[in-house]
Amino acid sequence: MYYQFYVYILKCHYGKLYTGFTNNLDRRLTEHQQGLNKSAFTYKRRPLALIFSQEFNDVFQAKSFERRIKKWSSKKKLALASGDYDKLRLLSICQNDTSSAFVSMDYVPKRIIE
């Protein structure tokens, strides 16, 4: 038997993003739009627009991908949704000043100097 699972990103009213997982994308989008669950994140943020969906044949891969992108910034999610993979790669680089990408051998953190 062939199963389909989806990870999707909705753009809510006022620009907030919602990431979800389902086995029936059309049904789930209808549920979000109709506001069937008053305690749901999307209930007060309607109308909603589907900006990204990815189909999976394996439930574990789908759930793993959903968990990963739920931790992403909105900028990263928007880059994924628009297919801007160069921007997504740049946004994925650790950008804090203690990252190994920026630290030289003679680097001394500011909090140690003070």
XYZ file of C-alpha atoms in Angstrom, residues 4-72:
69
model
C 1.629 9.944 1.248
C 2.647 12.340 3.970
C 3.117 16.067 3.670
C 5.072 18.750 5.448
C 3.674 22.176 4.697
C 4.164 25.836 5.527
C 1.261 28.258 5.743
C 1.610 32.007 5.654
C -0.874 33.416 8.120
C -2.511 36.807 8.165
C 0.060 39.459 9.209
C 2.905 37.295 7.872
C 3.332 34.696 10.616
C 4.350 31.238 9.394
C 2.955 27.888 10.498
C 4.626 24.545 9.769
C 2.633 21.332 9.892
C 2.426 17.660 8.963
C -0.477 15.646 7.540
C -1.398 12.611 5.488
C -4.103 14.513 3.577
C -3.051 17.996 2.542
C -6.365 19.135 1.025
C -8.358 18.073 4.089
C -5.872 19.684 6.478
C -5.854 22.979 4.586
C -9.655 23.036 4.658
C -9.598 22.409 8.414
C -7.177 25.302 8.902
C -9.213 27.657 6.699
C -12.511 26.770 8.371
C -11.062 27.265 11.849
C -12.444 24.045 13.287
C -10.148 24.156 16.320
C -10.441 27.431 18.261
C -7.275 26.715 20.249
C -5.157 26.142 17.122
C -2.305 28.537 16.290
C -3.891 29.334 12.931
C -7.433 29.994 14.223
C -7.036 33.747 14.813
C -4.475 34.138 12.032
C -6.736 33.431 9.066
C -6.826 33.799 6.090
C -4.002 31.401 5.337
C -1.966 30.748 2.212
C -0.088 27.552 1.427
C 3.439 28.639 0.463
C 5.250 25.289 0.595
C 4.541 21.574 0.667
C 6.780 18.544 0.348
C 5.475 15.032 -0.202
C 7.046 12.026 1.531
C 6.426 8.299 1.230
C 7.913 7.612 4.659
C 6.219 8.948 7.800
C 9.499 9.062 9.742
C 11.218 11.173 7.082
C 8.251 13.540 7.000
C 8.125 13.971 10.783
C 11.893 14.443 10.929
C 11.760 17.136 8.249
C 8.857 18.873 9.999
C 10.730 18.926 13.322
C 13.822 20.322 11.608
C 12.121 23.193 9.800
C 9.934 24.116 12.778
C 13.179 25.285 14.414
C 14.137 27.464 11.441
